[in-house]
Amino acid sequence: HVQFFLTYLAQGVQRVGKDYLRTQASDTLGGDASALQLFYNLLPEFGSLPWTSKPILMFLAERYLHSRQRCLLAALVAVVTAIAWGFLAASTPSMQALLLCTAIVSLGSAIVDGLIDGRVAE
């Protein structure tokens, strides 16, 4: 139950992080319309590119990974996502680094969300 609580707490805290990302994107990307469009397509929220791929990723995880492996994957992805958030918070990233970290954060949150939802269904 702690795993579920921590996942959903992190998703709630992530909403604050998205506001920070939007502010950082305005400063980092300036008026580059194509980079801003890519940034908004990568934001960690429903309808973004990584969250759209979530059903396919979860199908593959369910098909090819055992329960223990999915738990380890969730932990690994959560650590990588935390590192990306930490990098964004501790530095002023370049345009490429901002887009890459945003993609990592969004994909990571989608994967962990799907894996934890799968645990609930078990």
PDB file of N, CA, C and O in Angstrom, residues 16-87:
ATOM      1  N   VAL A  16       2.925  20.587  -9.373  1.00  0.00           N
ATOM      2  CA  VAL A  16       3.680  21.802  -9.050  1.00  0.00           C
ATOM      3  C   VAL A  16       4.897  21.897  -9.964  1.00  0.00           C
ATOM      4  O   VAL A  16       5.238  22.967 -10.466  1.00  0.00           O
ATOM      5  N   GLY A  17       5.531  20.764 -10.198  1.00  0.00           N
ATOM      6  CA  GLY A  17       6.695  20.723 -11.081  1.00  0.00           C
ATOM      7  C   GLY A  17       6.369  21.123 -12.503  1.00  0.00           C
ATOM      8  O   GLY A  17       7.202  21.727 -13.188  1.00  0.00           O
ATOM      9  N   LYS A  18       5.172  20.786 -12.968  1.00  0.00           N
ATOM     10  CA  LYS A  18       4.788  21.178 -14.331  1.00  0.00           C
ATOM     11  C   LYS A  18       4.724  22.690 -14.458  1.00  0.00           C
ATOM     12  O   LYS A  18       5.113  23.238 -15.488  1.00  0.00           O
ATOM     13  N   ASP A  19       4.242  23.376 -13.431  1.00  0.00           N
ATOM     14  CA  ASP A  19       4.226  24.841 -13.469  1.00  0.00           C
ATOM     15  C   ASP A  19       5.650  25.383 -13.562  1.00  0.00           C
ATOM     16  O   ASP A  19       5.921  26.319 -14.312  1.00  0.00           O
ATOM     17  N   TYR A  20       6.559  24.767 -12.808  1.00  0.00           N
ATOM     18  CA  TYR A  20       7.968  25.157 -12.870  1.00  0.00           C
ATOM     19  C   TYR A  20       8.523  24.905 -14.268  1.00  0.00           C
ATOM     20  O   TYR A  20       9.251  25.743 -14.821  1.00  0.00           O
ATOM     21  N   LEU A  21       8.199  23.751 -14.847  1.00  0.00           N
ATOM     22  CA  LEU A  21       8.670  23.441 -16.200  1.00  0.00           C
ATOM     23  C   LEU A  21       8.167  24.452 -17.211  1.00  0.00           C
ATOM     24  O   LEU A  21       8.909  24.873 -18.102  1.00  0.00           O
ATOM     25  N   ARG A  22       6.912  24.837 -17.102  1.00  0.00           N
ATOM     26  CA  ARG A  22       6.367  25.823 -18.039  1.00  0.00           C
ATOM     27  C   ARG A  22       7.116  27.147 -17.941  1.00  0.00           C
ATOM     28  O   ARG A  22       7.419  27.775 -18.954  1.00  0.00           O
ATOM     29  N   THR A  23       7.400  27.573 -16.713  1.00  0.00           N
ATOM     30  CA  THR A  23       8.150  28.814 -16.516  1.00  0.00           C
ATOM     31  C   THR A  23       9.561  28.678 -17.080  1.00  0.00           C
ATOM     32  O   THR A  23      10.048  29.574 -17.778  1.00  0.00           O
ATOM     33  N   GLN A  24      10.205  27.572 -16.804  1.00  0.00           N
ATOM     34  CA  GLN A  24      11.556  27.349 -17.302  1.00  0.00           C
ATOM     35  C   GLN A  24      11.559  27.273 -18.829  1.00  0.00           C
ATOM     36  O   GLN A  24      12.479  27.764 -19.477  1.00  0.00           O
ATOM     37  N   ALA A  25      10.532  26.676 -19.413  1.00  0.00           N
ATOM     38  CA  ALA A  25      10.461  26.578 -20.871  1.00  0.00           C
ATOM     39  C   ALA A  25      10.327  27.955 -21.503  1.00  0.00           C
ATOM     40  O   ALA A  25      10.935  28.220 -22.544  1.00  0.00           O
ATOM     41  N   SER A  26       9.557  28.817 -20.893  1.00  0.00           N
ATOM     42  CA  SER A  26       9.405  30.169 -21.431  1.00  0.00           C
ATOM     43  C   SER A  26      10.749  30.878 -21.473  1.00  0.00           C
ATOM     44  O   SER A  26      11.071  31.557 -22.445  1.00  0.00           O
ATOM     45  N   ASP A  27      11.546  30.695 -20.411  1.00  0.00           N
ATOM     46  CA  ASP A  27      12.860  31.338 -20.355  1.00  0.00           C
ATOM     47  C   ASP A  27      13.855  30.665 -21.299  1.00  0.00           C
ATOM     48  O   ASP A  27      14.596  31.338 -22.011  1.00  0.00           O
ATOM     49  N   THR A  28      13.863  29.345 -21.315  1.00  0.00           N
ATOM     50  CA  THR A  28      14.872  28.603 -22.079  1.00  0.00           C
ATOM     51  C   THR A  28      14.572  28.569 -23.570  1.00  0.00           C
ATOM     52  O   THR A  28      15.471  28.744 -24.389  1.00  0.00           O
ATOM     53  N   LEU A  29      13.319  28.343 -23.920  1.00  0.00           N
ATOM     54  CA  LEU A  29      12.971  28.176 -25.331  1.00  0.00           C
ATOM     55  C   LEU A  29      12.642  29.491 -26.022  1.00  0.00           C
ATOM     56  O   LEU A  29      12.598  29.545 -27.250  1.00  0.00           O
ATOM     57  N   GLY A  30      12.392  30.531 -25.224  1.00  0.00           N
ATOM     58  CA  GLY A  30      12.110  31.835 -25.809  1.00  0.00           C
ATOM     59  C   GLY A  30      10.914  31.782 -26.746  1.00  0.00           C
ATOM     60  O   GLY A  30       9.879  31.242 -26.411  1.00  0.00           O
ATOM     61  N   GLY A  31      11.090  32.290 -27.919  1.00  0.00           N
ATOM     62  CA  GLY A  31       9.987  32.341 -28.876  1.00  0.00           C
ATOM     63  C   GLY A  31      10.045  31.273 -29.941  1.00  0.00           C
ATOM     64  O   GLY A  31       9.354  31.373 -30.955  1.00  0.00           O
ATOM     65  N   ASP A  32      10.854  30.249 -29.747  1.00  0.00           N
ATOM     66  CA  ASP A  32      10.969  29.177 -30.739  1.00  0.00           C
ATOM     67  C   ASP A  32       9.685  28.348 -30.730  1.00  0.00           C
ATOM     68  O   ASP A  32       9.486  27.485 -29.879  1.00  0.00           O
ATOM     69  N   ALA A  33       8.822  28.620 -31.708  1.00  0.00           N
ATOM     70  CA  ALA A  33       7.488  28.002 -31.731  1.00  0.00           C
ATOM     71  C   ALA A  33       7.551  26.481 -31.850  1.00  0.00           C
ATOM     72  O   ALA A  33       6.791  25.773 -31.178  1.00  0.00           O
ATOM     73  N   SER A  34       8.443  25.959 -32.666  1.00  0.00           N
ATOM     74  CA  SER A  34       8.501  24.497 -32.826  1.00  0.00           C
ATOM     75  C   SER A  34       9.009  23.826 -31.554  1.00  0.00           C
ATOM     76  O   SER A  34       8.517  22.766 -31.170  1.00  0.00           O
ATOM     77  N   ALA A  35       9.978  24.436 -30.880  1.00  0.00           N
ATOM     78  CA  ALA A  35      10.473  23.866 -29.625  1.00  0.00           C
ATOM     79  C   ALA A  35       9.403  23.941 -28.538  1.00  0.00           C
ATOM     80  O   ALA A  35       9.246  23.003 -27.750  1.00  0.00           O
ATOM     81  N   LEU A  36       8.654  25.040 -28.492  1.00  0.00           N
ATOM     82  CA  LEU A  36       7.571  25.162 -27.510  1.00  0.00           C
ATOM     83  C   LEU A  36       6.477  24.127 -27.771  1.00  0.00           C
ATOM     84  O   LEU A  36       5.937  23.538 -26.838  1.00  0.00           O
ATOM     85  N   GLN A  37       6.158  23.898 -29.047  1.00  0.00           N
ATOM     86  CA  GLN A  37       5.147  22.891 -29.380  1.00  0.00           C
ATOM     87  C   GLN A  37       5.610  21.505 -28.956  1.00  0.00           C
ATOM     88  O   GLN A  37       4.843  20.734 -28.373  1.00  0.00           O
ATOM     89  N   LEU A  38       6.872  21.194 -29.216  1.00  0.00           N
ATOM     90  CA  LEU A  38       7.417  19.910 -28.789  1.00  0.00           C
ATOM     91  C   LEU A  38       7.390  19.802 -27.265  1.00  0.00           C
ATOM     92  O   LEU A  38       7.000  18.774 -26.716  1.00  0.00           O
ATOM     93  N   PHE A  39       7.772  20.866 -26.585  1.00  0.00           N
ATOM     94  CA  PHE A  39       7.755  20.880 -25.124  1.00  0.00           C
ATOM     95  C   PHE A  39       6.354  20.563 -24.596  1.00  0.00           C
ATOM     96  O   PHE A  39       6.186  19.716 -23.728  1.00  0.00           O
ATOM     97  N   TYR A  40       5.333  21.239 -25.125  1.00  0.00           N
ATOM     98  CA  TYR A  40       3.973  21.007 -24.637  1.00  0.00           C
ATOM     99  C   TYR A  40       3.463  19.613 -24.994  1.00  0.00           C
ATOM    100  O   TYR A  40       2.634  19.057 -24.274  1.00  0.00           O
ATOM    101  N   ASN A  41       3.977  19.022 -26.067  1.00  0.00           N
ATOM    102  CA  ASN A  41       3.611  17.637 -26.387  1.00  0.00           C
ATOM    103  C   ASN A  41       4.311  16.628 -25.490  1.00  0.00           C
ATOM    104  O   ASN A  41       3.900  15.474 -25.422  1.00  0.00           O
ATOM    105  N   LEU A  42       5.364  17.065 -24.797  1.00  0.00           N
ATOM    106  CA  LEU A  42       6.111  16.171 -23.909  1.00  0.00           C
ATOM    107  C   LEU A  42       5.737  16.327 -22.446  1.00  0.00           C
ATOM    108  O   LEU A  42       6.138  15.520 -21.622  1.00  0.00           O
ATOM    109  N   LEU A  43       4.992  17.359 -22.090  1.00  0.00           N
ATOM    110  CA  LEU A  43       4.660  17.588 -20.682  1.00  0.00           C
ATOM    111  C   LEU A  43       4.005  16.361 -20.058  1.00  0.00           C
ATOM    112  O   LEU A  43       3.219  15.671 -20.711  1.00  0.00           O
ATOM    113  N   PRO A  44       4.312  16.099 -18.786  1.00  0.00           N
ATOM    114  CA  PRO A  44       3.721  14.919 -18.132  1.00  0.00           C
ATOM    115  C   PRO A  44       2.249  15.138 -17.796  1.00  0.00           C
ATOM    116  O   PRO A  44       1.891  15.584 -16.723  1.00  0.00           O
ATOM    117  N   GLU A  45       1.398  14.835 -18.762  1.00  0.00           N
ATOM    118  CA  GLU A  45      -0.044  14.934 -18.551  1.00  0.00           C
ATOM    119  C   GLU A  45      -0.743  14.079 -19.586  1.00  0.00           C
ATOM    120  O   GLU A  45      -0.154  13.695 -20.584  1.00  0.00           O
ATOM    121  N   PHE A  46      -1.990  13.799 -19.336  1.00  0.00           N
ATOM    122  CA  PHE A  46      -2.753  12.968 -20.257  1.00  0.00           C
ATOM    123  C   PHE A  46      -2.835  13.659 -21.613  1.00  0.00           C
ATOM    124  O   PHE A  46      -3.037  14.860 -21.698  1.00  0.00           O
ATOM    125  N   GLY A  47      -2.660  12.884 -22.667  1.00  0.00           N
ATOM    126  CA  GLY A  47      -2.717  13.428 -24.016  1.00  0.00           C
ATOM    127  C   GLY A  47      -1.347  13.771 -24.575  1.00  0.00           C
ATOM    128  O   GLY A  47      -1.220  14.029 -25.753  1.00  0.00           O
ATOM    129  N   SER A  48      -0.305  13.758 -23.735  1.00  0.00           N
ATOM    130  CA  SER A  48       1.031  14.039 -24.241  1.00  0.00           C
ATOM    131  C   SER A  48       1.557  12.798 -24.965  1.00  0.00           C
ATOM    132  O   SER A  48       1.024  11.697 -24.822  1.00  0.00           O
ATOM    133  N   LEU A  49       2.602  12.981 -25.714  1.00  0.00           N
ATOM    134  CA  LEU A  49       3.146  11.862 -26.490  1.00  0.00           C
ATOM    135  C   LEU A  49       3.535  10.663 -25.615  1.00  0.00           C
ATOM    136  O   LEU A  49       3.146   9.533 -25.921  1.00  0.00           O
ATOM    137  N   PRO A  50       4.284  10.855 -24.516  1.00  0.00           N
ATOM    138  CA  PRO A  50       4.620   9.681 -23.697  1.00  0.00           C
ATOM    139  C   PRO A  50       3.397   9.009 -23.069  1.00  0.00           C
ATOM    140  O   PRO A  50       3.342   7.786 -22.981  1.00  0.00           O
ATOM    141  N   TRP A  51       2.411   9.798 -22.647  1.00  0.00           N
ATOM    142  CA  TRP A  51       1.233   9.190 -22.022  1.00  0.00           C
ATOM    143  C   TRP A  51       0.375   8.479 -23.062  1.00  0.00           C
ATOM    144  O   TRP A  51      -0.323   7.518 -22.747  1.00  0.00           O
ATOM    145  N   THR A  52       0.438   8.913 -24.300  1.00  0.00           N
ATOM    146  CA  THR A  52      -0.298   8.235 -25.360  1.00  0.00           C
ATOM    147  C   THR A  52       0.294   6.861 -25.634  1.00  0.00           C
ATOM    148  O   THR A  52      -0.426   5.929 -25.998  1.00  0.00           O
ATOM    149  N   SER A  53       1.611   6.710 -25.422  1.00  0.00           N
ATOM    150  CA  SER A  53       2.259   5.418 -25.650  1.00  0.00           C
ATOM    151  C   SER A  53       2.122   4.475 -24.454  1.00  0.00           C
ATOM    152  O   SER A  53       2.523   3.315 -24.534  1.00  0.00           O
ATOM    153  N   LYS A  54       1.542   4.947 -23.366  1.00  0.00           N
ATOM    154  CA  LYS A  54       1.428   4.150 -22.143  1.00  0.00           C
ATOM    155  C   LYS A  54       0.734   2.799 -22.359  1.00  0.00           C
ATOM    156  O   LYS A  54       1.243   1.780 -21.879  1.00  0.00           O
ATOM    157  N   PRO A  55      -0.393   2.717 -23.076  1.00  0.00           N
ATOM    158  CA  PRO A  55      -1.032   1.394 -23.248  1.00  0.00           C
ATOM    159  C   PRO A  55      -0.127   0.376 -23.942  1.00  0.00           C
ATOM    160  O   PRO A  55      -0.083  -0.790 -23.544  1.00  0.00           O
ATOM    161  N   ILE A  56       0.623   0.811 -24.925  1.00  0.00           N
ATOM    162  CA  ILE A  56       1.526  -0.106 -25.628  1.00  0.00           C
ATOM    163  C   ILE A  56       2.654  -0.549 -24.701  1.00  0.00           C
ATOM    164  O   ILE A  56       2.993  -1.735 -24.632  1.00  0.00           O
ATOM    165  N   LEU A  57       3.215   0.394 -23.962  1.00  0.00           N
ATOM    166  CA  LEU A  57       4.299   0.068 -23.036  1.00  0.00           C
ATOM    167  C   LEU A  57       3.833  -0.887 -21.944  1.00  0.00           C
ATOM    168  O   LEU A  57       4.547  -1.819 -21.566  1.00  0.00           O
ATOM    169  N   MET A  58       2.618  -0.679 -21.454  1.00  0.00           N
ATOM    170  CA  MET A  58       2.106  -1.554 -20.393  1.00  0.00           C
ATOM    171  C   MET A  58       1.775  -2.937 -20.934  1.00  0.00           C
ATOM    172  O   MET A  58       1.976  -3.938 -20.249  1.00  0.00           O
ATOM    173  N   PHE A  59       1.302  -3.009 -22.166  1.00  0.00           N
ATOM    174  CA  PHE A  59       1.071  -4.308 -22.791  1.00  0.00           C
ATOM    175  C   PHE A  59       2.377  -5.083 -22.887  1.00  0.00           C
ATOM    176  O   PHE A  59       2.438  -6.273 -22.548  1.00  0.00           O
ATOM    177  N   LEU A  60       3.442  -4.413 -23.325  1.00  0.00           N
ATOM    178  CA  LEU A  60       4.744  -5.068 -23.433  1.00  0.00           C
ATOM    179  C   LEU A  60       5.278  -5.490 -22.065  1.00  0.00           C
ATOM    180  O   LEU A  60       5.827  -6.595 -21.918  1.00  0.00           O
ATOM    181  N   ALA A  61       5.115  -4.629 -21.070  1.00  0.00           N
ATOM    182  CA  ALA A  61       5.582  -4.969 -19.721  1.00  0.00           C
ATOM    183  C   ALA A  61       4.826  -6.169 -19.168  1.00  0.00           C
ATOM    184  O   ALA A  61       5.422  -7.078 -18.582  1.00  0.00           O
ATOM    185  N   GLU A  62       3.508  -6.179 -19.340  1.00  0.00           N
ATOM    186  CA  GLU A  62       2.699  -7.303 -18.848  1.00  0.00           C
ATOM    187  C   GLU A  62       3.039  -8.594 -19.580  1.00  0.00           C
ATOM    188  O   GLU A  62       3.024  -9.673 -19.005  1.00  0.00           O
ATOM    189  N   ARG A  63       3.349  -8.471 -20.845  1.00  0.00           N
ATOM    190  CA  ARG A  63       3.604  -9.649 -21.672  1.00  0.00           C
ATOM    191  C   ARG A  63       4.975 -10.262 -21.390  1.00  0.00           C
ATOM    192  O   ARG A  63       5.113 -11.480 -21.366  1.00  0.00           O
ATOM    193  N   TYR A  64       5.996  -9.412 -21.220  1.00  0.00           N
ATOM    194  CA  TYR A  64       7.365  -9.916 -21.175  1.00  0.00           C
ATOM    195  C   TYR A  64       8.046  -9.852 -19.807  1.00  0.00           C
ATOM    196  O   TYR A  64       9.139 -10.392 -19.669  1.00  0.00           O
ATOM    197  N   LEU A  65       7.451  -9.195 -18.828  1.00  0.00           N
ATOM    198  CA  LEU A  65       8.083  -9.086 -17.514  1.00  0.00           C
ATOM    199  C   LEU A  65       7.222  -9.761 -16.452  1.00  0.00           C
ATOM    200  O   LEU A  65       6.004  -9.635 -16.465  1.00  0.00           O
ATOM    201  N   HIS A  66       7.872 -10.459 -15.542  1.00  0.00           N
ATOM    202  CA  HIS A  66       7.167 -11.053 -14.411  1.00  0.00           C
ATOM    203  C   HIS A  66       6.868  -9.964 -13.391  1.00  0.00           C
ATOM    204  O   HIS A  66       7.389  -8.855 -13.460  1.00  0.00           O
ATOM    205  N   SER A  67       6.048 -10.285 -12.428  1.00  0.00           N
ATOM    206  CA  SER A  67       5.616  -9.305 -11.426  1.00  0.00           C
ATOM    207  C   SER A  67       6.801  -8.655 -10.719  1.00  0.00           C
ATOM    208  O   SER A  67       6.842  -7.440 -10.540  1.00  0.00           O
ATOM    209  N   ARG A  68       7.759  -9.442 -10.308  1.00  0.00           N
ATOM    210  CA  ARG A  68       8.942  -8.904  -9.605  1.00  0.00           C
ATOM    211  C   ARG A  68       9.742  -7.973 -10.517  1.00  0.00           C
ATOM    212  O   ARG A  68      10.222  -6.937 -10.094  1.00  0.00           O
ATOM    213  N   GLN A  69       9.872  -8.347 -11.779  1.00  0.00           N
ATOM    214  CA  GLN A  69      10.599  -7.507 -12.731  1.00  0.00           C
ATOM    215  C   GLN A  69       9.878  -6.186 -12.969  1.00  0.00           C
ATOM    216  O   GLN A  69      10.523  -5.150 -13.133  1.00  0.00           O
ATOM    217  N   ARG A  70       8.555  -6.204 -12.981  1.00  0.00           N
ATOM    218  CA  ARG A  70       7.797  -4.960 -13.153  1.00  0.00           C
ATOM    219  C   ARG A  70       7.985  -4.039 -11.955  1.00  0.00           C
ATOM    220  O   ARG A  70       8.078  -2.822 -12.113  1.00  0.00           O
ATOM    221  N   CYS A  71       8.076  -4.613 -10.756  1.00  0.00           N
ATOM    222  CA  CYS A  71       8.339  -3.805  -9.554  1.00  0.00           C
ATOM    223  C   CYS A  71       9.723  -3.167  -9.637  1.00  0.00           C
ATOM    224  O   CYS A  71       9.887  -1.992  -9.306  1.00  0.00           O
ATOM    225  N   LEU A  72      10.708  -3.932 -10.064  1.00  0.00           N
ATOM    226  CA  LEU A  72      12.054  -3.394 -10.216  1.00  0.00           C
ATOM    227  C   LEU A  72      12.100  -2.320 -11.297  1.00  0.00           C
ATOM    228  O   LEU A  72      12.782  -1.303 -11.138  1.00  0.00           O
ATOM    229  N   LEU A  73      11.377  -2.551 -12.385  1.00  0.00           N
ATOM    230  CA  LEU A  73      11.310  -1.542 -13.443  1.00  0.00           C
ATOM    231  C   LEU A  73      10.684  -0.254 -12.919  1.00  0.00           C
ATOM    232  O   LEU A  73      11.184   0.840 -13.196  1.00  0.00           O
ATOM    233  N   ALA A  74       9.620  -0.365 -12.146  1.00  0.00           N
ATOM    234  CA  ALA A  74       8.976   0.817 -11.578  1.00  0.00           C
ATOM    235  C   ALA A  74       9.949   1.579 -10.684  1.00  0.00           C
ATOM    236  O   ALA A  74      10.030   2.814 -10.746  1.00  0.00           O
ATOM    237  N   ALA A  75      10.708   0.862  -9.868  1.00  0.00           N
ATOM    238  CA  ALA A  75      11.684   1.516  -8.990  1.00  0.00           C
ATOM    239  C   ALA A  75      12.789   2.192  -9.793  1.00  0.00           C
ATOM    240  O   ALA A  75      13.161   3.342  -9.519  1.00  0.00           O
ATOM    241  N   LEU A  76      13.299   1.516 -10.799  1.00  0.00           N
ATOM    242  CA  LEU A  76      14.354   2.081 -11.638  1.00  0.00           C
ATOM    243  C   LEU A  76      13.874   3.330 -12.372  1.00  0.00           C
ATOM    244  O   LEU A  76      14.560   4.357 -12.403  1.00  0.00           O
ATOM    245  N   VAL A  77      12.692   3.244 -12.951  1.00  0.00           N
ATOM    246  CA  VAL A  77      12.133   4.384 -13.690  1.00  0.00           C
ATOM    247  C   VAL A  77      11.872   5.551 -12.740  1.00  0.00           C
ATOM    248  O   VAL A  77      12.111   6.714 -13.089  1.00  0.00           O
ATOM    249  N   ALA A  78      11.412   5.265 -11.530  1.00  0.00           N
ATOM    250  CA  ALA A  78      11.179   6.332 -10.551  1.00  0.00           C
ATOM    251  C   ALA A  78      12.483   7.035 -10.194  1.00  0.00           C
ATOM    252  O   ALA A  78      12.522   8.268 -10.076  1.00  0.00           O
ATOM    253  N   VAL A  79      13.569   6.287 -10.055  1.00  0.00           N
ATOM    254  CA  VAL A  79      14.873   6.890  -9.744  1.00  0.00           C
ATOM    255  C   VAL A  79      15.356   7.754 -10.905  1.00  0.00           C
ATOM    256  O   VAL A  79      15.818   8.887 -10.704  1.00  0.00           O
ATOM    257  N   VAL A  80      15.247   7.245 -12.123  1.00  0.00           N
ATOM    258  CA  VAL A  80      15.665   8.019 -13.300  1.00  0.00           C
ATOM    259  C   VAL A  80      14.832   9.297 -13.424  1.00  0.00           C
ATOM    260  O   VAL A  80      15.360  10.379 -13.719  1.00  0.00           O
ATOM    261  N   THR A  81      13.543   9.189 -13.169  1.00  0.00           N
ATOM    262  CA  THR A  81      12.665  10.361 -13.221  1.00  0.00           C
ATOM    263  C   THR A  81      13.066  11.370 -12.154  1.00  0.00           C
ATOM    264  O   THR A  81      13.115  12.581 -12.419  1.00  0.00           O
ATOM    265  N   ALA A  82      13.378  10.901 -10.968  1.00  0.00           N
ATOM    266  CA  ALA A  82      13.814  11.803  -9.894  1.00  0.00           C
ATOM    267  C   ALA A  82      15.122  12.503 -10.254  1.00  0.00           C
ATOM    268  O   ALA A  82      15.300  13.692  -9.961  1.00  0.00           O
ATOM    269  N   ILE A  83      16.036  11.787 -10.896  1.00  0.00           N
ATOM    270  CA  ILE A  83      17.300  12.393 -11.325  1.00  0.00           C
ATOM    271  C   ILE A  83      17.033  13.495 -12.352  1.00  0.00           C
ATOM    272  O   ILE A  83      17.642  14.573 -12.292  1.00  0.00           O
ATOM    273  N   ALA A  84      16.123  13.237 -13.287  1.00  0.00           N
ATOM    274  CA  ALA A  84      15.785  14.268 -14.285  1.00  0.00           C
ATOM    275  C   ALA A  84      15.178  15.499 -13.612  1.00  0.00           C
ATOM    276  O   ALA A  84      15.530  16.635 -13.948  1.00  0.00           O
ATOM    277  N   TRP A  85      14.250  15.290 -12.653  1.00  0.00           N
ATOM    278  CA  TRP A  85      13.678  16.420 -11.909  1.00  0.00           C
ATOM    279  C   TRP A  85      14.780  17.168 -11.167  1.00  0.00           C
ATOM    280  O   TRP A  85      14.798  18.407 -11.137  1.00  0.00           O
ATOM    281  N   GLY A  86      15.692  16.439 -10.536  1.00  0.00           N
ATOM    282  CA  GLY A  86      16.788  17.061  -9.799  1.00  0.00           C
ATOM    283  C   GLY A  86      17.680  17.892 -10.697  1.00  0.00           C
ATOM    284  O   GLY A  86      18.086  19.003 -10.331  1.00  0.00           O
ATOM    285  N   PHE A  87      17.980  17.374 -11.879  1.00  0.00           N
ATOM    286  CA  PHE A  87      18.789  18.133 -12.839  1.00  0.00           C
ATOM    287  C   PHE A  87      18.088  19.425 -13.230  1.00  0.00           C
ATOM    288  O   PHE A  87      18.714  20.484 -13.291  1.00  0.00           O
TER     289      PHE A  87
END
